Amino acid sequence: MKYLTLTGWHLLIITLASLMVMAHAASPTPPPNVIVILADDVGWGDLGCYGATKTKTPNLDVLAKGGMRFTDAHASAAVCTPTRYALLTGQYSWRRDAAGLNKGVANGDSPLLIPVGSTTLPGIMKKAGYRTAAIGKWHLGFGTSTPDYNKDLSPGPLEIGFDEFFGFPATNDRVPTVYVRDHRVLGLDPADPINYTYDAKTAAAGGMKKWAAGRDRIGFMSGGKAAWWKDETIADTFTHEVVGFIERNKQQPFFLYFAPHDVHPPIIPNPRFVGSTTLGKRADMLSELDWSVGEIMKTLERLGLTKNTLIIFSSDNGASPYNEKGHLPNGPWHGKKSQLWEGGHREPFIAHWPGHIAPGTTSDDLVCLVDLTATAAALVGENLASEAAPDSFNLLPAMLGNPKQIKRDHLIVMSGKGDLAIRQGQWKYIPDLALVDGWDAGPKKPNQPAKPALYDLSTDKGETKNLVLEKPQIAKRMAELLEKIKSAKSSRPAEP
Ligand code: CA
């Protein structure tokens, strides 16, 4: 080397630099990891970054500060199961009326509600080479008939696109109160099999109680005691699983659907969060949720994955309580979980992807959780067949600030009883006010005429002034659009 002239050194340096540029070009940034966090029963107004002053959500606030916060984002339904179905398939749940997805939520005895073979969000990611996992609340059934929790729970999440599953069957207030890993209940003692039912007569005949894992539950259960979860440690258990999944897959692209049980009843935060707010245990459970999100952010940072990970945070339906010591869980919006009022389905929605989504930004675009399937397809360059994800709009242009995007012009939302309302621009049309209160709506009398309502959400967040008589043309247009989308098989626009 000592014989190299100055010109020779220059040549060597230039050659090395060229090789480094070529090496860089040959190994482009790997595809981004995608983490969807779908909280349970968290309302639009529950987070600090959405204006709450008495809850403590510092990690979610940091996430919003580093990304984009949507103000007009919605769950496709005002209750759990249909929203989760729509998120994972890109299809409005009410199109599947035969499966019961047009009303209510699933119990722990539901068969799998997503048909094996259908296009799904995890399936799209898996096909693109991602490792995929669902961790947390499932609530979309197992098997082809009433599942037997002492046997293989198949088909389930693994048959619709997830490589791994860890979670519980339905809700934290429903039997069976056990964790499932992939196809099997975790820690089940075969000598103490699980018996469960949602039918009181069957329960009485079989000695099953409306009580499991130390508390009253929806449904009846006996057995499986070694496998019962502890309510106080569900968040710790899920978070541990999530961190483990990220660590195991740090060197390959992954898709994680994390569905925390926070803040669904029973409201039982881990004791270390009790008293973290002055509001009560529901807000303390929000602190627990925020801690889980913080653990994910810390893990990504520790593994050097923050920059190449798209995180989306939202919730499956609005909050149940109207008012907690002055804190408004659904913010300025009227109504609550299960209802067609905005408070039932308008959700916090944060998208975080450093270097791609501009930090500290706010979008007022109309978006919905049903849009995540088409968004994922666009992210990995998958062309959706015309019948796939039929109600899903690609949100990437909205997230990345592309003004030439096709924006969602309309959205149909569903109540807990399966009734529908439609949004278009600032307008919201509800076909019958007798049904707007979801689970709280009284029985409708036979031959009682429908009483439609039209609200201008740009000036009337509380949905107090019915403009149906003042604006009959708009009401008629929206009623017709609702019927048109219902009778069509799809509402997704063709990509340009
Ligand atoms: Ca829920």
JSON list of C-alpha atoms in Angstrom, two decimals, residues 241-371:
[
{"chain": "A", "resi": 241, "resn": "GLU", "atom": "CA", "xyz": [-46.55, -11.73, 24.05]},
{"chain": "A", "resi": 242, "resn": "VAL", "atom": "CA", "xyz": [-46.43, -8.65, 21.81]},
{"chain": "A", "resi": 243, "resn": "VAL", "atom": "CA", "xyz": [-42.87, -7.74, 22.84]},
{"chain": "A", "resi": 244, "resn": "GLY", "atom": "CA", "xyz": [-41.76, -11.36, 22.31]},
{"chain": "A", "resi": 245, "resn": "PHE", "atom": "CA", "xyz": [-43.27, -11.41, 18.81]},
{"chain": "A", "resi": 246, "resn": "ILE", "atom": "CA", "xyz": [-41.50, -8.19, 17.82]},
{"chain": "A", "resi": 247, "resn": "GLU", "atom": "CA", "xyz": [-38.18, -9.43, 19.23]},
{"chain": "A", "resi": 248, "resn": "ARG", "atom": "CA", "xyz": [-38.45, -12.76, 17.38]},
{"chain": "A", "resi": 249, "resn": "ASN", "atom": "CA", "xyz": [-39.16, -11.01, 14.10]},
{"chain": "A", "resi": 250, "resn": "LYS", "atom": "CA", "xyz": [-36.83, -8.04, 14.29]},
{"chain": "A", "resi": 251, "resn": "GLN", "atom": "CA", "xyz": [-34.96, -9.14, 11.18]},
{"chain": "A", "resi": 252, "resn": "GLN", "atom": "CA", "xyz": [-37.94, -9.72, 8.91]},
{"chain": "A", "resi": 253, "resn": "PRO", "atom": "CA", "xyz": [-41.05, -7.71, 8.08]},
{"chain": "A", "resi": 254, "resn": "PHE", "atom": "CA", "xyz": [-43.95, -8.41, 10.40]},
{"chain": "A", "resi": 255, "resn": "PHE", "atom": "CA", "xyz": [-47.62, -7.55, 10.73]},
{"chain": "A", "resi": 256, "resn": "LEU", "atom": "CA", "xyz": [-49.03, -7.45, 14.23]},
{"chain": "A", "resi": 257, "resn": "TYR", "atom": "CA", "xyz": [-52.71, -7.05, 15.06]},
{"chain": "A", "resi": 258, "resn": "PHE", "atom": "CA", "xyz": [-52.77, -6.25, 18.76]},
{"chain": "A", "resi": 259, "resn": "ALA", "atom": "CA", "xyz": [-56.23, -6.09, 20.31]},
{"chain": "A", "resi": 260, "resn": "PRO", "atom": "CA", "xyz": [-55.96, -5.12, 24.00]},
{"chain": "A", "resi": 261, "resn": "HIS", "atom": "CA", "xyz": [-58.87, -5.87, 26.35]},
{"chain": "A", "resi": 262, "resn": "ASP", "atom": "CA", "xyz": [-58.46, -2.36, 27.80]},
{"chain": "A", "resi": 263, "resn": "VAL", "atom": "CA", "xyz": [-60.82, -0.64, 28.56]},
{"chain": "A", "resi": 264, "resn": "HIS", "atom": "CA", "xyz": [-63.74, -3.10, 28.24]},
{"chain": "A", "resi": 265, "resn": "PRO", "atom": "CA", "xyz": [-65.61, -4.23, 31.39]},
{"chain": "A", "resi": 266, "resn": "PRO", "atom": "CA", "xyz": [-65.00, -5.75, 33.84]},
{"chain": "A", "resi": 267, "resn": "ILE", "atom": "CA", "xyz": [-62.94, -2.69, 34.68]},
{"chain": "A", "resi": 268, "resn": "ILE", "atom": "CA", "xyz": [-60.01, -4.30, 36.50]},
{"chain": "A", "resi": 269, "resn": "PRO", "atom": "CA", "xyz": [-56.68, -2.55, 35.93]},
{"chain": "A", "resi": 270, "resn": "ASN", "atom": "CA", "xyz": [-53.53, -4.07, 37.39]},
{"chain": "A", "resi": 271, "resn": "PRO", "atom": "CA", "xyz": [-53.06, -2.75, 40.96]},
{"chain": "A", "resi": 272, "resn": "ARG", "atom": "CA", "xyz": [-50.01, -0.73, 39.88]},
{"chain": "A", "resi": 273, "resn": "PHE", "atom": "CA", "xyz": [-52.30, 1.49, 37.76]},
{"chain": "A", "resi": 274, "resn": "VAL", "atom": "CA", "xyz": [-55.05, 1.90, 40.35]},
{"chain": "A", "resi": 275, "resn": "GLY", "atom": "CA", "xyz": [-55.04, 5.53, 41.48]},
{"chain": "A", "resi": 276, "resn": "SER", "atom": "CA", "xyz": [-52.94, 6.66, 38.49]},
{"chain": "A", "resi": 277, "resn": "THR", "atom": "CA", "xyz": [-55.76, 9.14, 37.74]},
{"chain": "A", "resi": 278, "resn": "THR", "atom": "CA", "xyz": [-58.29, 10.95, 39.89]},
{"chain": "A", "resi": 279, "resn": "LEU", "atom": "CA", "xyz": [-61.20, 9.72, 37.79]},
{"chain": "A", "resi": 280, "resn": "GLY", "atom": "CA", "xyz": [-61.58, 6.08, 38.76]},
{"chain": "A", "resi": 281, "resn": "LYS", "atom": "CA", "xyz": [-60.77, 2.61, 37.52]},
{"chain": "A", "resi": 282, "resn": "ARG", "atom": "CA", "xyz": [-61.84, 3.07, 33.90]},
{"chain": "A", "resi": 283, "resn": "ALA", "atom": "CA", "xyz": [-59.37, 5.92, 33.48]},
{"chain": "A", "resi": 284, "resn": "ASP", "atom": "CA", "xyz": [-56.78, 3.87, 35.39]},
{"chain": "A", "resi": 285, "resn": "MET", "atom": "CA", "xyz": [-57.35, 1.10, 32.83]},
{"chain": "A", "resi": 286, "resn": "LEU", "atom": "CA", "xyz": [-56.62, 3.70, 30.12]},
{"chain": "A", "resi": 287, "resn": "SER", "atom": "CA", "xyz": [-53.28, 4.29, 31.86]},
{"chain": "A", "resi": 288, "resn": "GLU", "atom": "CA", "xyz": [-52.68, 0.54, 31.56]},
{"chain": "A", "resi": 289, "resn": "LEU", "atom": "CA", "xyz": [-53.51, 0.63, 27.83]},
{"chain": "A", "resi": 290, "resn": "ASP", "atom": "CA", "xyz": [-51.13, 3.56, 27.40]},
{"chain": "A", "resi": 291, "resn": "TRP", "atom": "CA", "xyz": [-48.42, 1.60, 29.23]},
{"chain": "A", "resi": 292, "resn": "SER", "atom": "CA", "xyz": [-48.86, -1.30, 26.76]},
{"chain": "A", "resi": 293, "resn": "VAL", "atom": "CA", "xyz": [-48.47, 1.09, 23.82]},
{"chain": "A", "resi": 294, "resn": "GLY", "atom": "CA", "xyz": [-45.39, 2.56, 25.50]},
{"chain": "A", "resi": 295, "resn": "GLU", "atom": "CA", "xyz": [-43.83, -0.90, 25.87]},
{"chain": "A", "resi": 296, "resn": "ILE", "atom": "CA", "xyz": [-44.30, -1.47, 22.13]},
{"chain": "A", "resi": 297, "resn": "MET", "atom": "CA", "xyz": [-42.68, 1.90, 21.34]},
{"chain": "A", "resi": 298, "resn": "LYS", "atom": "CA", "xyz": [-39.77, 1.14, 23.69]},
{"chain": "A", "resi": 299, "resn": "THR", "atom": "CA", "xyz": [-39.25, -2.29, 22.12]},
{"chain": "A", "resi": 300, "resn": "LEU", "atom": "CA", "xyz": [-39.20, -0.86, 18.59]},
{"chain": "A", "resi": 301, "resn": "GLU", "atom": "CA", "xyz": [-36.72, 1.80, 19.70]},
{"chain": "A", "resi": 302, "resn": "ARG", "atom": "CA", "xyz": [-34.47, -0.74, 21.44]},
{"chain": "A", "resi": 303, "resn": "LEU", "atom": "CA", "xyz": [-34.38, -2.93, 18.32]},
{"chain": "A", "resi": 304, "resn": "GLY", "atom": "CA", "xyz": [-33.87, -0.01, 15.92]},
{"chain": "A", "resi": 305, "resn": "LEU", "atom": "CA", "xyz": [-37.25, -0.62, 14.26]},
{"chain": "A", "resi": 306, "resn": "THR", "atom": "CA", "xyz": [-39.08, 2.64, 15.03]},
{"chain": "A", "resi": 307, "resn": "LYS", "atom": "CA", "xyz": [-38.30, 4.30, 11.69]},
{"chain": "A", "resi": 308, "resn": "ASN", "atom": "CA", "xyz": [-39.41, 1.37, 9.58]},
{"chain": "A", "resi": 309, "resn": "THR", "atom": "CA", "xyz": [-42.65, 0.57, 11.42]},
{"chain": "A", "resi": 310, "resn": "LEU", "atom": "CA", "xyz": [-46.10, 1.93, 10.65]},
{"chain": "A", "resi": 311, "resn": "ILE", "atom": "CA", "xyz": [-48.16, 2.01, 13.85]},
{"chain": "A", "resi": 312, "resn": "ILE", "atom": "CA", "xyz": [-51.90, 2.59, 13.72]},
{"chain": "A", "resi": 313, "resn": "PHE", "atom": "CA", "xyz": [-53.84, 3.05, 16.92]},
{"chain": "A", "resi": 314, "resn": "SER", "atom": "CA", "xyz": [-57.64, 3.12, 17.15]},
{"chain": "A", "resi": 315, "resn": "SER", "atom": "CA", "xyz": [-60.59, 1.59, 19.00]},
{"chain": "A", "resi": 316, "resn": "ASP", "atom": "CA", "xyz": [-63.44, -0.73, 18.05]},
{"chain": "A", "resi": 317, "resn": "ASN", "atom": "CA", "xyz": [-66.36, 1.42, 19.24]},
{"chain": "A", "resi": 318, "resn": "GLY", "atom": "CA", "xyz": [-67.16, 4.41, 21.40]},
{"chain": "A", "resi": 319, "resn": "ALA", "atom": "CA", "xyz": [-67.10, 4.47, 25.18]},
{"chain": "A", "resi": 320, "resn": "SER", "atom": "CA", "xyz": [-70.03, 3.32, 27.31]},
{"chain": "A", "resi": 321, "resn": "PRO", "atom": "CA", "xyz": [-70.23, 6.05, 29.96]},
{"chain": "A", "resi": 322, "resn": "TYR", "atom": "CA", "xyz": [-71.31, 9.56, 29.00]},
{"chain": "A", "resi": 323, "resn": "ASN", "atom": "CA", "xyz": [-69.55, 11.36, 31.79]},
{"chain": "A", "resi": 324, "resn": "GLU", "atom": "CA", "xyz": [-67.00, 10.47, 34.46]},
{"chain": "A", "resi": 325, "resn": "LYS", "atom": "CA", "xyz": [-66.32, 13.24, 36.97]},
{"chain": "A", "resi": 326, "resn": "GLY", "atom": "CA", "xyz": [-66.23, 15.82, 34.20]},
{"chain": "A", "resi": 327, "resn": "HIS", "atom": "CA", "xyz": [-64.20, 13.68, 31.76]},
{"chain": "A", "resi": 328, "resn": "LEU", "atom": "CA", "xyz": [-66.12, 13.10, 28.53]},
{"chain": "A", "resi": 329, "resn": "PRO", "atom": "CA", "xyz": [-64.92, 9.76, 27.07]},
{"chain": "A", "resi": 330, "resn": "ASN", "atom": "CA", "xyz": [-66.55, 10.47, 23.71]},
{"chain": "A", "resi": 331, "resn": "GLY", "atom": "CA", "xyz": [-65.42, 14.09, 23.66]},
{"chain": "A", "resi": 332, "resn": "PRO", "atom": "CA", "xyz": [-67.91, 16.55, 22.20]},
{"chain": "A", "resi": 333, "resn": "TRP", "atom": "CA", "xyz": [-69.82, 13.83, 20.37]},
{"chain": "A", "resi": 334, "resn": "HIS", "atom": "CA", "xyz": [-73.27, 12.74, 21.45]},
{"chain": "A", "resi": 335, "resn": "GLY", "atom": "CA", "xyz": [-74.16, 9.17, 22.36]},
{"chain": "A", "resi": 336, "resn": "LYS", "atom": "CA", "xyz": [-72.19, 6.08, 23.33]},
{"chain": "A", "resi": 337, "resn": "LYS", "atom": "CA", "xyz": [-71.27, 2.49, 22.46]},
{"chain": "A", "resi": 338, "resn": "SER", "atom": "CA", "xyz": [-73.86, 0.60, 20.36]},
{"chain": "A", "resi": 339, "resn": "GLN", "atom": "CA", "xyz": [-75.54, 3.82, 19.15]},
{"chain": "A", "resi": 340, "resn": "LEU", "atom": "CA", "xyz": [-75.67, 5.49, 15.75]},
{"chain": "A", "resi": 341, "resn": "TRP", "atom": "CA", "xyz": [-74.91, 8.86, 17.35]},
{"chain": "A", "resi": 342, "resn": "GLU", "atom": "CA", "xyz": [-71.31, 9.91, 16.66]},
{"chain": "A", "resi": 343, "resn": "GLY", "atom": "CA", "xyz": [-70.16, 8.91, 20.15]},
{"chain": "A", "resi": 344, "resn": "GLY", "atom": "CA", "xyz": [-70.93, 5.30, 19.26]},
{"chain": "A", "resi": 345, "resn": "HIS", "atom": "CA", "xyz": [-68.47, 5.00, 16.41]},
{"chain": "A", "resi": 346, "resn": "ARG", "atom": "CA", "xyz": [-66.23, 8.08, 15.99]},
{"chain": "A", "resi": 347, "resn": "GLU", "atom": "CA", "xyz": [-62.81, 7.00, 17.25]},
{"chain": "A", "resi": 348, "resn": "PRO", "atom": "CA", "xyz": [-59.34, 8.21, 17.98]},
{"chain": "A", "resi": 349, "resn": "PHE", "atom": "CA", "xyz": [-57.08, 7.21, 15.07]},
{"chain": "A", "resi": 350, "resn": "ILE", "atom": "CA", "xyz": [-53.34, 7.80, 15.08]},
{"chain": "A", "resi": 351, "resn": "ALA", "atom": "CA", "xyz": [-50.94, 6.84, 12.28]},
{"chain": "A", "resi": 352, "resn": "HIS", "atom": "CA", "xyz": [-47.20, 6.94, 13.01]},
{"chain": "A", "resi": 353, "resn": "TRP", "atom": "CA", "xyz": [-44.45, 6.24, 10.47]},
{"chain": "A", "resi": 354, "resn": "PRO", "atom": "CA", "xyz": [-41.35, 8.42, 10.81]},
{"chain": "A", "resi": 355, "resn": "GLY", "atom": "CA", "xyz": [-40.00, 9.80, 7.55]},
{"chain": "A", "resi": 356, "resn": "HIS", "atom": "CA", "xyz": [-43.26, 9.06, 5.73]},
{"chain": "A", "resi": 357, "resn": "ILE", "atom": "CA", "xyz": [-46.13, 10.51, 7.77]},
{"chain": "A", "resi": 358, "resn": "ALA", "atom": "CA", "xyz": [-45.52, 14.15, 8.68]},
{"chain": "A", "resi": 359, "resn": "PRO", "atom": "CA", "xyz": [-45.19, 14.52, 12.47]},
{"chain": "A", "resi": 360, "resn": "GLY", "atom": "CA", "xyz": [-47.68, 16.52, 14.50]},
{"chain": "A", "resi": 361, "resn": "THR", "atom": "CA", "xyz": [-50.26, 16.66, 11.70]},
{"chain": "A", "resi": 362, "resn": "THR", "atom": "CA", "xyz": [-54.03, 16.42, 11.83]},
{"chain": "A", "resi": 363, "resn": "SER", "atom": "CA", "xyz": [-56.34, 15.11, 9.12]},
{"chain": "A", "resi": 364, "resn": "ASP", "atom": "CA", "xyz": [-60.05, 15.85, 8.94]},
{"chain": "A", "resi": 365, "resn": "ASP", "atom": "CA", "xyz": [-60.58, 13.28, 6.17]},
{"chain": "A", "resi": 366, "resn": "LEU", "atom": "CA", "xyz": [-63.44, 10.83, 6.64]},
{"chain": "A", "resi": 367, "resn": "VAL", "atom": "CA", "xyz": [-61.81, 7.44, 7.27]},
{"chain": "A", "resi": 368, "resn": "CYS", "atom": "CA", "xyz": [-62.89, 4.08, 8.70]},
{"chain": "A", "resi": 369, "resn": "LEU", "atom": "CA", "xyz": [-61.27, 1.00, 10.18]},
{"chain": "A", "resi": 370, "resn": "VAL", "atom": "CA", "xyz": [-62.70, -1.02, 7.26]},
{"chain": "A", "resi": 371, "resn": "ASP", "atom": "CA", "xyz": [-60.11, 0.88, 5.17]}
]
